[in-house]
Amino acid sequence: MLALVLIESSWGHLLGIGRVHPDLVLLAVISWTALRGAAEGWMWSIIGGIGLDLLSNAPFGLSAISLLLICLFVRLAYSRVYGTSLVLPLLLTFPLSVIYYLISMLFLTLTGFPIDWNAALLHVVLPAALLNVVTMLVLFPLLRALHQRTLPRPSI
Amino acid sequence: MVSNSRTSWLSYTVALVVLSISLLASQLGYMQPLRDVARNLFVPFQIVMSRISQAVERSAGGLQDIQQLRQRIEWLQAEVNRLSVENVRLAEVEQENLRLRQLLNYTRNNPQYDYRTAAVVAQKIGENPSNLLFTIFIDVGVRDGVAPGMPVITDRGLVGRVIHAGPNVAEVLLLIDPSSAVNARVLNSRVTGVVHGSETGELIMERIPQGEVISPGDILVTSGLGGTFPDKLIIGQVTEVLRRDADMFQTAHVRPTVDFGRLETVLVITTFKPLETDLSGSEAEGGSTNP
């Protein structure tokens, strides 16, 4: 997770289009919660969120709280069923990306950062959400492979 | 089963409460030491990754003709930049000469701000992972003489200002960040206004008095008002002017001379001492409007 944070910080401009880059940590949280359930998803949210918060000038905890709330939404969407199909995470990525940004923007506004909501929605949130959907097509299969390799093997 | 669910909900709630407290603590500045320690730990990884990304960017050209075209464009851009800077300098010299003739006691303000003799060269090693905020990390810090408030520039113009300096790493608020605000003036007409960033990564100049004439193509430089930036640092070029009779001020869209998407090496002007040391200062003082 920390590697994803570093990739997002150091290679974000290479992975993105224009000034918008995919939110790898957010996508990893959505994917891992879908694959492994809420308990591990929350852990990834906290680790990834704190990592992002350490490398940001935004109020500390903002990313972690946003990711925790996203994790909650994924949990609600999946209820008690977890699966390895790409379809549901892909369907969830766009709305959850928008929600993630709305939560972040709300916190930033509340803490005094000047956010132009119209411009941010049009030029950042929507392009980033679309880019996240495309990135999810690549990232989810990778994380699914990691999930399958790291599954605890049943003892005989 | 119910117990497990309760435990997980409890841990979730506890995590949210702890993070909310940390959010409040960071507003009071208590989390900065933790950030300093973590960022210092990240620095070696960020340096390695930024070198890899630079190498990838440089070798990504592939085809020879694309490479040659790129080099040609870079050369032309460098030439345009050099000529722009030269042009600005000559225009300034001309106007300065005029003023000197008029004012015998004139002495140039703040000669110590000459960045050619008082700068620290730094490499960009990372950027803010959020798409909503525009800050970068550079590989110099307090040990190199860098302090909060110091302006950061490239040969093309103003990049931003240092908002936090750790021992080996500093965080720079870019000019294009929505919370950034710089007092600016038009080079030739001396029209003043405030340039700030936006979520789109563009620059907008506001508070231009209605009676003043400003046109596309005008070059903007820092005015030095407020004492948070040296004067005469190039900001960008006006691309569009929005003028409505009902408004008190005009607004202009500005294309920055610095390519913020391809920042690698920057200079920190270490001799400049900003008047306002509190970076949480209010807008239009050339600093950040962050809380």
Tab-separated table of C-alpha atoms in Angstrom:
chain	number	residue	atom	x	y	z
A	1	MET	CA	0.000	0.000	0.000
A	2	LEU	CA	2.840	2.371	0.830
A	3	ALA	CA	4.375	1.514	-2.548
A	4	LEU	CA	1.159	2.671	-4.195
A	5	VAL	CA	1.334	5.887	-2.185
A	6	LEU	CA	4.883	6.479	-3.407
A	7	ILE	CA	3.940	5.638	-6.988
A	8	GLU	CA	1.061	8.089	-6.810
A	9	SER	CA	3.342	10.773	-5.434
A	10	SER	CA	6.343	10.204	-7.705
A	11	TRP	CA	4.838	8.859	-10.931
A	12	GLY	CA	1.389	10.397	-10.820
A	13	HIS	CA	2.203	12.810	-13.634
A	14	LEU	CA	3.348	9.898	-15.809
A	15	LEU	CA	0.200	7.859	-15.193
A	16	GLY	CA	-2.239	10.703	-15.604
A	17	ILE	CA	-3.838	12.649	-18.401
A	18	GLY	CA	-3.395	16.379	-18.241
A	19	ARG	CA	-3.265	17.380	-14.615
A	20	VAL	CA	-5.362	14.470	-13.390
A	21	HIS	CA	-3.886	11.152	-12.340
A	22	PRO	CA	-5.589	7.956	-11.166
A	23	ASP	CA	-6.142	7.488	-7.446
A	24	LEU	CA	-4.305	4.216	-7.034
A	25	VAL	CA	-4.786	3.996	-3.288
A	26	LEU	CA	-8.533	4.544	-3.590
A	27	LEU	CA	-8.743	1.859	-6.268
A	28	ALA	CA	-6.703	-0.527	-4.153
A	29	VAL	CA	-9.026	0.034	-1.184
A	30	ILE	CA	-12.127	-0.612	-3.309
A	31	SER	CA	-10.561	-3.712	-4.851
A	32	TRP	CA	-9.206	-5.184	-1.647
A	33	THR	CA	-12.430	-4.598	0.259
A	34	ALA	CA	-14.281	-6.331	-2.555
A	35	LEU	CA	-11.848	-9.240	-2.560
A	36	ARG	CA	-11.147	-9.732	1.118
A	37	GLY	CA	-13.924	-8.027	3.007
A	38	ALA	CA	-14.259	-5.016	5.249
A	39	ALA	CA	-11.714	-5.922	7.921
A	40	GLU	CA	-8.754	-5.949	5.537
A	41	GLY	CA	-10.246	-3.102	3.538
A	42	TRP	CA	-10.278	-0.911	6.639
A	43	MET	CA	-6.669	-1.786	7.328
A	44	TRP	CA	-5.708	-0.790	3.780
A	45	SER	CA	-7.762	2.392	4.104
A	46	ILE	CA	-5.938	3.431	7.245
A	47	ILE	CA	-2.453	2.572	6.009
A	48	GLY	CA	-2.989	4.043	2.551
A	49	GLY	CA	-4.849	7.063	3.884
A	50	ILE	CA	-2.183	7.905	6.416
A	51	GLY	CA	0.461	7.457	3.710
A	52	LEU	CA	-1.369	9.943	1.496
A	53	ASP	CA	-1.853	12.321	4.401
A	54	LEU	CA	1.848	12.282	5.177
A	55	LEU	CA	2.655	13.412	1.640
A	56	SER	CA	-0.024	16.067	1.418
A	57	ASN	CA	-0.446	19.555	2.780
A	58	ALA	CA	-4.117	18.849	3.400
A	59	PRO	CA	-5.225	18.382	7.021
A	60	PHE	CA	-3.820	15.155	8.442
A	61	GLY	CA	-6.409	12.391	8.459
A	62	LEU	CA	-8.459	13.712	5.571
A	63	SER	CA	-7.488	10.959	3.125
A	64	ALA	CA	-7.703	8.240	5.764
A	65	ILE	CA	-11.199	9.274	6.828
A	66	SER	CA	-12.340	9.581	3.204
A	67	LEU	CA	-10.992	6.119	2.407
A	68	LEU	CA	-12.569	4.633	5.522
A	69	LEU	CA	-15.937	6.007	4.457
A	70	ILE	CA	-15.408	4.644	0.935
A	71	CYS	CA	-14.583	1.277	2.468
A	72	LEU	CA	-17.883	1.464	4.333
A	73	PHE	CA	-19.738	2.123	1.078
A	74	VAL	CA	-18.046	-0.852	-0.590
A	75	ARG	CA	-18.978	-3.012	2.364
A	76	LEU	CA	-22.593	-1.898	2.112
A	77	ALA	CA	-22.603	-2.533	-1.629
A	78	TYR	CA	-21.226	-6.018	-1.194
A	79	SER	CA	-23.210	-6.781	1.946
A	80	ARG	CA	-21.923	-10.185	3.058
A	81	VAL	CA	-20.875	-11.409	-0.341
A	82	TYR	CA	-17.347	-10.953	-1.613
A	83	GLY	CA	-16.286	-11.934	-5.070
A	84	THR	CA	-13.486	-11.862	-7.544
A	85	SER	CA	-15.510	-10.641	-10.477
A	86	LEU	CA	-14.374	-7.402	-12.063
A	87	VAL	CA	-17.905	-6.225	-12.826
A	88	LEU	CA	-19.036	-4.874	-9.465
A	89	PRO	CA	-15.789	-3.058	-8.565
A	90	LEU	CA	-15.845	-1.549	-12.028
A	91	LEU	CA	-19.431	-0.378	-11.576
A	92	LEU	CA	-18.606	0.999	-8.135
A	93	THR	CA	-15.463	2.848	-9.162
A	94	PHE	CA	-17.081	5.850	-10.816
A	95	PRO	CA	-19.633	6.701	-8.102
A	96	LEU	CA	-17.184	5.930	-5.292
A	97	SER	CA	-14.524	8.107	-6.903
A	98	VAL	CA	-17.003	10.965	-7.061
A	99	ILE	CA	-18.001	10.389	-3.430
A	100	TYR	CA	-14.337	10.218	-2.395
A	101	TYR	CA	-13.668	13.587	-4.010
A	102	LEU	CA	-16.832	15.128	-2.598
A	103	ILE	CA	-15.838	14.051	0.911
A	104	SER	CA	-12.311	15.422	0.385
A	105	MET	CA	-13.625	18.692	-1.016
A	106	LEU	CA	-16.081	19.033	1.851
A	107	PHE	CA	-13.315	18.566	4.424
A	108	LEU	CA	-11.008	20.938	2.536
A	109	THR	CA	-13.729	23.584	2.384
A	110	LEU	CA	-14.514	23.147	6.072
A	111	THR	CA	-10.842	23.535	6.964
A	112	GLY	CA	-10.484	26.741	4.978
A	113	PHE	CA	-9.040	25.643	1.646
A	114	PRO	CA	-10.505	27.709	-1.199
A	115	ILE	CA	-12.235	25.152	-3.427
A	116	ASP	CA	-14.175	26.215	-6.497
A	117	TRP	CA	-16.688	23.362	-6.495
A	118	ASN	CA	-17.929	23.868	-10.045
A	119	ALA	CA	-14.453	23.958	-11.530
A	120	ALA	CA	-13.271	21.087	-9.364
A	121	LEU	CA	-16.241	18.896	-10.311
A	122	LEU	CA	-15.877	19.614	-13.997
A	123	HIS	CA	-12.123	19.617	-14.392
A	124	VAL	CA	-10.915	17.291	-11.645
A	125	VAL	CA	-13.589	15.023	-10.193
A	126	LEU	CA	-15.264	13.777	-13.369
A	127	PRO	CA	-12.027	13.254	-15.371
A	128	ALA	CA	-10.398	11.570	-12.376
A	129	ALA	CA	-13.404	9.286	-11.851
A	130	LEU	CA	-13.344	8.254	-15.512
A	131	LEU	CA	-9.600	7.688	-15.369
A	132	ASN	CA	-10.085	5.597	-12.243
A	133	VAL	CA	-12.555	3.355	-14.087
A	134	VAL	CA	-10.019	2.760	-16.859
A	135	THR	CA	-7.227	2.153	-14.346
A	136	MET	CA	-9.421	-0.279	-12.431
A	137	LEU	CA	-9.479	-2.506	-15.526
A	138	VAL	CA	-5.744	-3.013	-15.063
A	139	LEU	CA	-5.362	-2.767	-11.317
A	140	PHE	CA	-8.142	-5.084	-10.211
A	141	PRO	CA	-6.832	-8.162	-12.090
A	142	LEU	CA	-3.383	-7.501	-10.585
A	143	LEU	CA	-4.789	-7.270	-7.075
A	144	ARG	CA	-6.983	-10.295	-7.691
A	145	ALA	CA	-3.869	-12.261	-8.617
A	146	LEU	CA	-2.198	-10.999	-5.447
A	147	HIS	CA	-5.280	-11.959	-3.462
A	148	GLN	CA	-5.238	-15.492	-4.859
A	149	ARG	CA	-1.512	-15.910	-4.182
A	150	THR	CA	-1.797	-14.677	-0.619
A	151	LEU	CA	-4.906	-16.601	0.356
A	152	PRO	CA	-4.220	-18.798	3.369
A	153	ARG	CA	-4.068	-22.405	2.165
A	154	PRO	CA	-6.411	-24.797	3.987
A	155	SER	CA	-4.528	-27.260	6.155
A	156	ILE	CA	-4.963	-30.925	5.288
B	1	MET	CA	-20.763	-13.951	14.513
B	2	VAL	CA	-22.598	-11.049	16.096
B	3	SER	CA	-19.631	-10.480	18.383
B	4	ASN	CA	-17.259	-10.348	15.398
B	5	SER	CA	-19.470	-7.840	13.648
B	6	ARG	CA	-19.645	-5.721	16.788
B	7	THR	CA	-15.880	-5.819	17.181
B	8	SER	CA	-15.283	-4.762	13.611
B	9	TRP	CA	-17.808	-1.926	13.856
B	10	LEU	CA	-16.220	-0.853	17.117
B	11	SER	CA	-12.736	-0.839	15.580
B	12	TYR	CA	-14.089	1.087	12.596
B	13	THR	CA	-15.659	3.689	14.866
B	14	VAL	CA	-12.505	3.950	16.961
B	15	ALA	CA	-10.424	4.459	13.819
B	16	LEU	CA	-12.767	7.195	12.623
B	17	VAL	CA	-12.679	8.938	15.991
B	18	VAL	CA	-8.873	8.753	16.208
B	19	LEU	CA	-8.513	10.085	12.670
B	20	SER	CA	-10.988	12.873	13.370
B	21	ILE	CA	-8.946	13.858	16.413
B	22	SER	CA	-5.794	13.814	14.296
B	23	LEU	CA	-7.592	16.025	11.780
B	24	LEU	CA	-8.269	18.555	14.510
B	25	ALA	CA	-4.724	18.181	15.855
B	26	SER	CA	-3.283	18.880	12.416
B	27	GLN	CA	-5.323	22.085	12.245
B	28	LEU	CA	-3.504	23.147	15.392
B	29	GLY	CA	-0.139	22.148	13.912
B	30	TYR	CA	0.541	19.171	16.162
B	31	MET	CA	0.895	16.643	13.348
B	32	GLN	CA	3.718	18.418	11.505
B	33	PRO	CA	6.563	16.687	13.428
B	34	LEU	CA	5.085	13.326	12.451
B	35	ARG	CA	4.915	14.441	8.828
B	36	ASP	CA	8.547	15.608	9.000
B	37	VAL	CA	9.752	12.248	10.265
B	38	ALA	CA	7.735	10.306	7.711
B	39	ARG	CA	8.770	12.520	4.815
B	40	ASN	CA	12.419	12.095	5.732
B	41	LEU	CA	11.895	8.351	5.651
B	42	PHE	CA	10.230	8.643	2.246
B	43	VAL	CA	12.960	10.836	0.727
B	44	PRO	CA	15.353	8.052	-0.437
B	45	PHE	CA	12.490	6.181	-2.085
B	46	GLN	CA	11.162	9.345	-3.677
B	47	ILE	CA	14.601	10.212	-5.047
B	48	VAL	CA	14.999	6.760	-6.588
B	49	MET	CA	11.498	6.829	-8.052
B	50	SER	CA	11.836	10.332	-9.430
B	51	ARG	CA	15.112	9.362	-11.123
B	52	ILE	CA	13.439	6.345	-12.645
B	53	SER	CA	10.532	8.459	-13.857
B	54	GLN	CA	12.910	11.025	-15.331
B	55	ALA	CA	14.823	8.266	-17.101
B	56	VAL	CA	11.577	6.799	-18.409
B	57	GLU	CA	10.396	10.178	-19.599
B	58	ARG	CA	13.648	10.840	-21.386
B	59	SER	CA	13.832	7.447	-23.072
B	60	ALA	CA	10.135	7.288	-23.906
B	61	GLY	CA	10.625	9.268	-27.080
B	62	GLY	CA	11.538	6.146	-29.008
B	63	LEU	CA	11.575	7.230	-32.587
B	64	GLN	CA	14.506	9.298	-33.708
B	65	ASP	CA	12.505	11.975	-35.496
B	66	ILE	CA	10.232	12.482	-32.502
B	67	GLN	CA	13.311	12.844	-30.362
B	68	GLN	CA	14.794	15.366	-32.747
B	69	LEU	CA	11.539	17.290	-32.872
B	70	ARG	CA	11.361	17.271	-29.133
B	71	GLN	CA	14.888	18.566	-28.853
B	72	ARG	CA	14.085	21.219	-31.403
B	73	ILE	CA	10.986	22.243	-29.469
B	74	GLU	CA	12.930	22.300	-26.246
B	75	TRP	CA	15.607	24.432	-27.855
B	76	LEU	CA	13.005	26.781	-29.259
B	77	GLN	CA	11.203	26.947	-25.925
B	78	ALA	CA	14.461	27.639	-24.173
B	79	GLU	CA	15.193	30.330	-26.720
B	80	VAL	CA	11.730	31.854	-26.262
B	81	ASN	CA	12.227	31.756	-22.520
B	82	ARG	CA	15.661	33.279	-22.775
B	83	LEU	CA	14.412	36.026	-25.063
B	84	SER	CA	11.366	36.619	-22.858
B	85	VAL	CA	13.579	36.976	-19.831
B	86	GLU	CA	15.957	39.180	-21.792
B	87	ASN	CA	13.055	41.234	-23.052
B	88	VAL	CA	11.705	41.654	-19.559
B	89	ARG	CA	15.117	42.566	-18.290
B	90	LEU	CA	15.693	45.141	-21.025
B	91	ALA	CA	12.260	46.666	-20.539
B	92	GLU	CA	12.928	46.854	-16.834
B	93	VAL	CA	16.326	48.424	-17.411
B	94	GLU	CA	14.780	50.963	-19.738
B	95	GLN	CA	12.095	51.919	-17.292
B	96	GLU	CA	14.513	51.900	-14.432
B	97	ASN	CA	16.789	54.190	-16.361
B	98	LEU	CA	13.876	56.543	-16.936
B	99	ARG	CA	12.992	56.594	-13.275
B	100	LEU	CA	16.602	57.099	-12.299
B	101	ARG	CA	16.745	60.155	-14.472
B	102	GLN	CA	13.704	61.488	-12.700
B	103	LEU	CA	14.689	60.551	-9.218
B	104	LEU	CA	18.271	61.261	-8.403
B	105	ASN	CA	18.075	59.453	-5.125
B	106	TYR	CA	16.682	56.335	-6.658
B	107	THR	CA	18.332	53.113	-5.694
B	108	ARG	CA	17.167	49.807	-6.816
B	109	ASN	CA	15.060	48.064	-4.221
B	110	ASN	CA	16.307	44.894	-2.607
B	111	PRO	CA	19.358	44.025	-4.705
B	112	GLN	CA	19.989	41.075	-2.427
B	113	TYR	CA	17.150	39.202	-4.135
B	114	ASP	CA	19.220	38.514	-7.233
B	115	TYR	CA	18.637	34.799	-7.571
B	116	ARG	CA	21.680	34.263	-9.741
B	117	THR	CA	23.907	34.662	-6.734
B	118	ALA	CA	21.753	33.434	-3.919
B	119	ALA	CA	19.978	30.268	-4.818
B	120	VAL	CA	19.893	26.626	-3.921
B	121	VAL	CA	19.413	24.172	-6.750
B	122	ALA	CA	16.845	21.509	-5.966
B	123	GLN	CA	15.334	18.489	-7.673
B	124	LYS	CA	11.662	17.686	-7.569
B	125	ILE	CA	11.264	14.301	-5.907
B	126	GLY	CA	7.532	14.016	-5.513
B	127	GLU	CA	4.212	15.746	-5.645
B	128	ASN	CA	1.000	15.944	-3.696
B	129	PRO	CA	-0.897	12.716	-4.363
B	130	SER	CA	-4.203	14.608	-4.394
B	131	ASN	CA	-5.629	15.855	-7.676
B	132	LEU	CA	-7.120	18.829	-5.848
B	133	LEU	CA	-3.919	20.295	-4.403
B	134	PHE	CA	-0.732	21.361	-6.156
B	135	THR	CA	2.389	21.005	-4.064
B	136	ILE	CA	5.724	19.362	-4.807
B	137	PHE	CA	8.571	18.045	-2.708
B	138	ILE	CA	12.168	19.061	-3.366
B	139	ASP	CA	15.326	17.404	-2.127
B	140	VAL	CA	16.649	20.340	-0.095
B	141	GLY	CA	15.679	21.467	3.358
B	142	VAL	CA	16.730	23.382	6.422
B	143	ARG	CA	20.244	21.925	6.196
B	144	ASP	CA	20.661	23.641	2.821
B	145	GLY	CA	19.435	26.977	4.125
B	146	VAL	CA	15.887	26.598	2.909
B	147	ALA	CA	13.123	28.057	5.059
B	148	PRO	CA	9.371	28.547	4.743
B	149	GLY	CA	8.411	31.535	2.634
B	150	MET	CA	11.333	31.369	0.246
B	151	PRO	CA	10.396	31.772	-3.421
B	152	VAL	CA	11.027	28.911	-5.827
B	153	ILE	CA	11.745	29.618	-9.480
B	154	THR	CA	13.062	28.105	-12.698
B	155	ASP	CA	14.710	29.830	-15.634
B	156	ARG	CA	11.180	30.286	-17.007
B	157	GLY	CA	9.758	32.120	-14.034
B	158	LEU	CA	8.050	31.781	-10.692
B	159	VAL	CA	7.145	28.275	-9.494
B	160	GLY	CA	5.815	28.987	-6.009
B	161	ARG	CA	7.037	29.239	-2.469
B	162	VAL	CA	8.269	26.939	0.241
B	163	ILE	CA	5.496	26.282	2.743
B	164	HIS	CA	7.304	23.797	4.901
B	165	ALA	CA	10.945	22.805	5.275
B	166	GLY	CA	12.172	19.652	6.964
B	167	PRO	CA	15.836	18.765	7.444
B	168	ASN	CA	16.271	17.239	3.965
B	169	VAL	CA	13.031	17.898	2.181
B	170	ALA	CA	10.864	20.929	1.535
B	171	GLU	CA	7.291	21.270	0.375
B	172	VAL	CA	6.564	23.900	-2.252
B	173	LEU	CA	3.123	25.394	-2.835
B	174	LEU	CA	2.853	25.826	-6.602
B	175	LEU	CA	1.582	29.002	-8.171
B	176	ILE	CA	-1.286	27.036	-9.748
B	177	ASP	CA	-2.665	25.819	-6.407
B	178	PRO	CA	-6.055	27.383	-5.624
B	179	SER	CA	-4.761	28.566	-2.254
B	180	SER	CA	-1.796	30.368	-3.794
B	181	ALA	CA	-2.027	34.124	-4.310
B	182	VAL	CA	0.631	36.470	-5.644
B	183	ASN	CA	0.554	40.217	-6.062
B	184	ALA	CA	1.363	40.875	-9.699
B	185	ARG	CA	1.647	43.697	-12.161
B	186	VAL	CA	1.683	44.024	-15.906
B	187	LEU	CA	5.225	44.588	-17.023
B	188	ASN	CA	4.798	47.697	-19.132
B	189	SER	CA	1.608	49.340	-17.968
B	190	ARG	CA	2.150	48.773	-14.235
B	191	VAL	CA	-1.420	47.577	-13.828
B	192	THR	CA	-1.635	45.560	-10.627
B	193	GLY	CA	-3.766	42.643	-9.516
B	194	VAL	CA	-3.675	39.357	-7.671
B	195	VAL	CA	-2.780	36.135	-9.468
B	196	HIS	CA	-4.043	32.909	-7.998
B	197	GLY	CA	-4.308	29.314	-9.097
B	198	SER	CA	-7.360	27.216	-9.763
B	199	GLU	CA	-8.491	23.604	-9.746
B	200	THR	CA	-7.904	23.469	-13.495
B	201	GLY	CA	-4.230	24.313	-13.077
B	202	GLU	CA	-4.684	27.684	-14.765
B	203	LEU	CA	-3.761	31.086	-13.400
B	204	ILE	CA	-6.319	33.842	-12.928
B	205	MET	CA	-5.525	37.483	-12.281
B	206	GLU	CA	-8.183	39.304	-10.292
B	207	ARG	CA	-8.690	42.698	-8.705
B	208	ILE	CA	-7.583	44.568	-11.809
B	209	PRO	CA	-9.155	48.033	-11.525
B	210	GLN	CA	-11.817	48.700	-14.159
B	211	GLY	CA	-10.152	51.787	-15.578
B	212	GLU	CA	-6.852	50.076	-16.312
B	213	VAL	CA	-5.919	48.732	-19.727
B	214	ILE	CA	-4.752	45.135	-19.873
B	215	SER	CA	-4.588	43.061	-23.041
B	216	PRO	CA	-3.832	39.512	-24.151
B	217	GLY	CA	-0.115	39.123	-24.622
B	218	ASP	CA	0.838	41.306	-21.666
B	219	ILE	CA	3.536	39.807	-19.488
B	220	LEU	CA	2.917	39.572	-15.756
B	221	VAL	CA	5.621	39.800	-13.123
B	222	THR	CA	5.548	39.815	-9.355
B	223	SER	CA	4.975	43.288	-7.971
B	224	GLY	CA	6.762	42.741	-4.675
B	225	LEU	CA	3.803	44.252	-2.804
B	226	GLY	CA	3.214	42.613	0.524
B	227	GLY	CA	6.853	41.625	0.797
B	228	THR	CA	6.267	37.927	0.389
B	229	PHE	CA	7.867	37.688	-3.057
B	230	PRO	CA	10.699	39.621	-4.668
B	231	ASP	CA	9.581	41.833	-7.509
B	232	LYS	CA	10.113	41.245	-11.228
B	233	LEU	CA	9.835	37.478	-11.245
B	234	ILE	CA	8.005	36.405	-14.382
B	235	ILE	CA	4.619	34.788	-13.776
B	236	GLY	CA	3.052	34.365	-17.196
B	237	GLN	CA	1.308	35.924	-20.125
B	238	VAL	CA	-2.266	37.206	-20.307
B	239	THR	CA	-4.377	35.108	-22.675
B	240	GLU	CA	-7.850	36.526	-22.110
B	241	VAL	CA	-9.370	39.511	-20.357
B	242	LEU	CA	-12.883	39.398	-18.914
B	243	ARG	CA	-14.332	42.873	-18.564
B	244	ARG	CA	-17.895	43.577	-17.437
B	245	ASP	CA	-19.155	47.032	-16.636
B	246	ALA	CA	-21.173	45.753	-13.697
B	247	ASP	CA	-18.085	44.401	-11.945
B	248	MET	CA	-15.726	46.427	-9.816
B	249	PHE	CA	-12.688	44.666	-11.198
B	250	GLN	CA	-11.498	43.020	-14.396
B	251	THR	CA	-10.326	39.428	-14.515
B	252	ALA	CA	-7.648	37.956	-16.759
B	253	HIS	CA	-6.677	34.415	-17.623
B	254	VAL	CA	-2.942	33.874	-17.533
B	255	ARG	CA	-0.791	31.207	-19.127
B	256	PRO	CA	2.131	30.472	-16.798
B	257	THR	CA	5.592	30.541	-18.342
B	258	VAL	CA	6.586	27.581	-16.175
B	259	ASP	CA	5.501	24.147	-17.386
B	260	PHE	CA	4.299	22.734	-14.075
B	261	GLY	CA	3.797	19.300	-15.567
B	262	ARG	CA	7.476	18.907	-16.370
B	263	LEU	CA	9.191	20.386	-13.373
B	264	GLU	CA	12.517	18.764	-12.565
B	265	THR	CA	15.091	21.254	-11.366
B	266	VAL	CA	14.184	24.406	-9.484
B	267	LEU	CA	15.974	27.184	-7.655
B	268	VAL	CA	15.155	28.342	-4.152
B	269	ILE	CA	15.998	31.992	-3.492
B	270	THR	CA	17.549	31.650	-0.086
B	271	THR	CA	18.441	35.284	0.508
B	272	PHE	CA	14.894	36.500	0.286
B	273	LYS	CA	13.347	37.132	3.661
B	274	PRO	CA	9.572	37.367	3.386
B	275	LEU	CA	7.982	40.052	5.515
B	276	GLU	CA	5.137	37.775	6.522
B	277	THR	CA	6.552	34.701	8.156
B	278	ASP	CA	3.164	33.291	9.017
B	279	LEU	CA	2.317	31.171	5.983
B	280	SER	CA	-1.234	30.851	7.089
B	281	GLY	CA	-1.707	34.492	6.223
B	282	SER	CA	-4.682	35.756	4.364
B	283	GLU	CA	-5.056	36.093	0.658
B	284	ALA	CA	-3.546	38.692	-1.613
B	285	GLU	CA	-0.372	38.911	0.356
B	286	GLY	CA	1.509	36.786	-2.060
B	287	GLY	CA	1.249	33.726	0.029
B	288	SER	CA	-0.974	30.854	0.776
B	289	THR	CA	-4.551	31.168	1.799
B	290	ASN	CA	-4.377	27.819	3.510
B	291	PRO	CA	-5.491	27.699	7.086
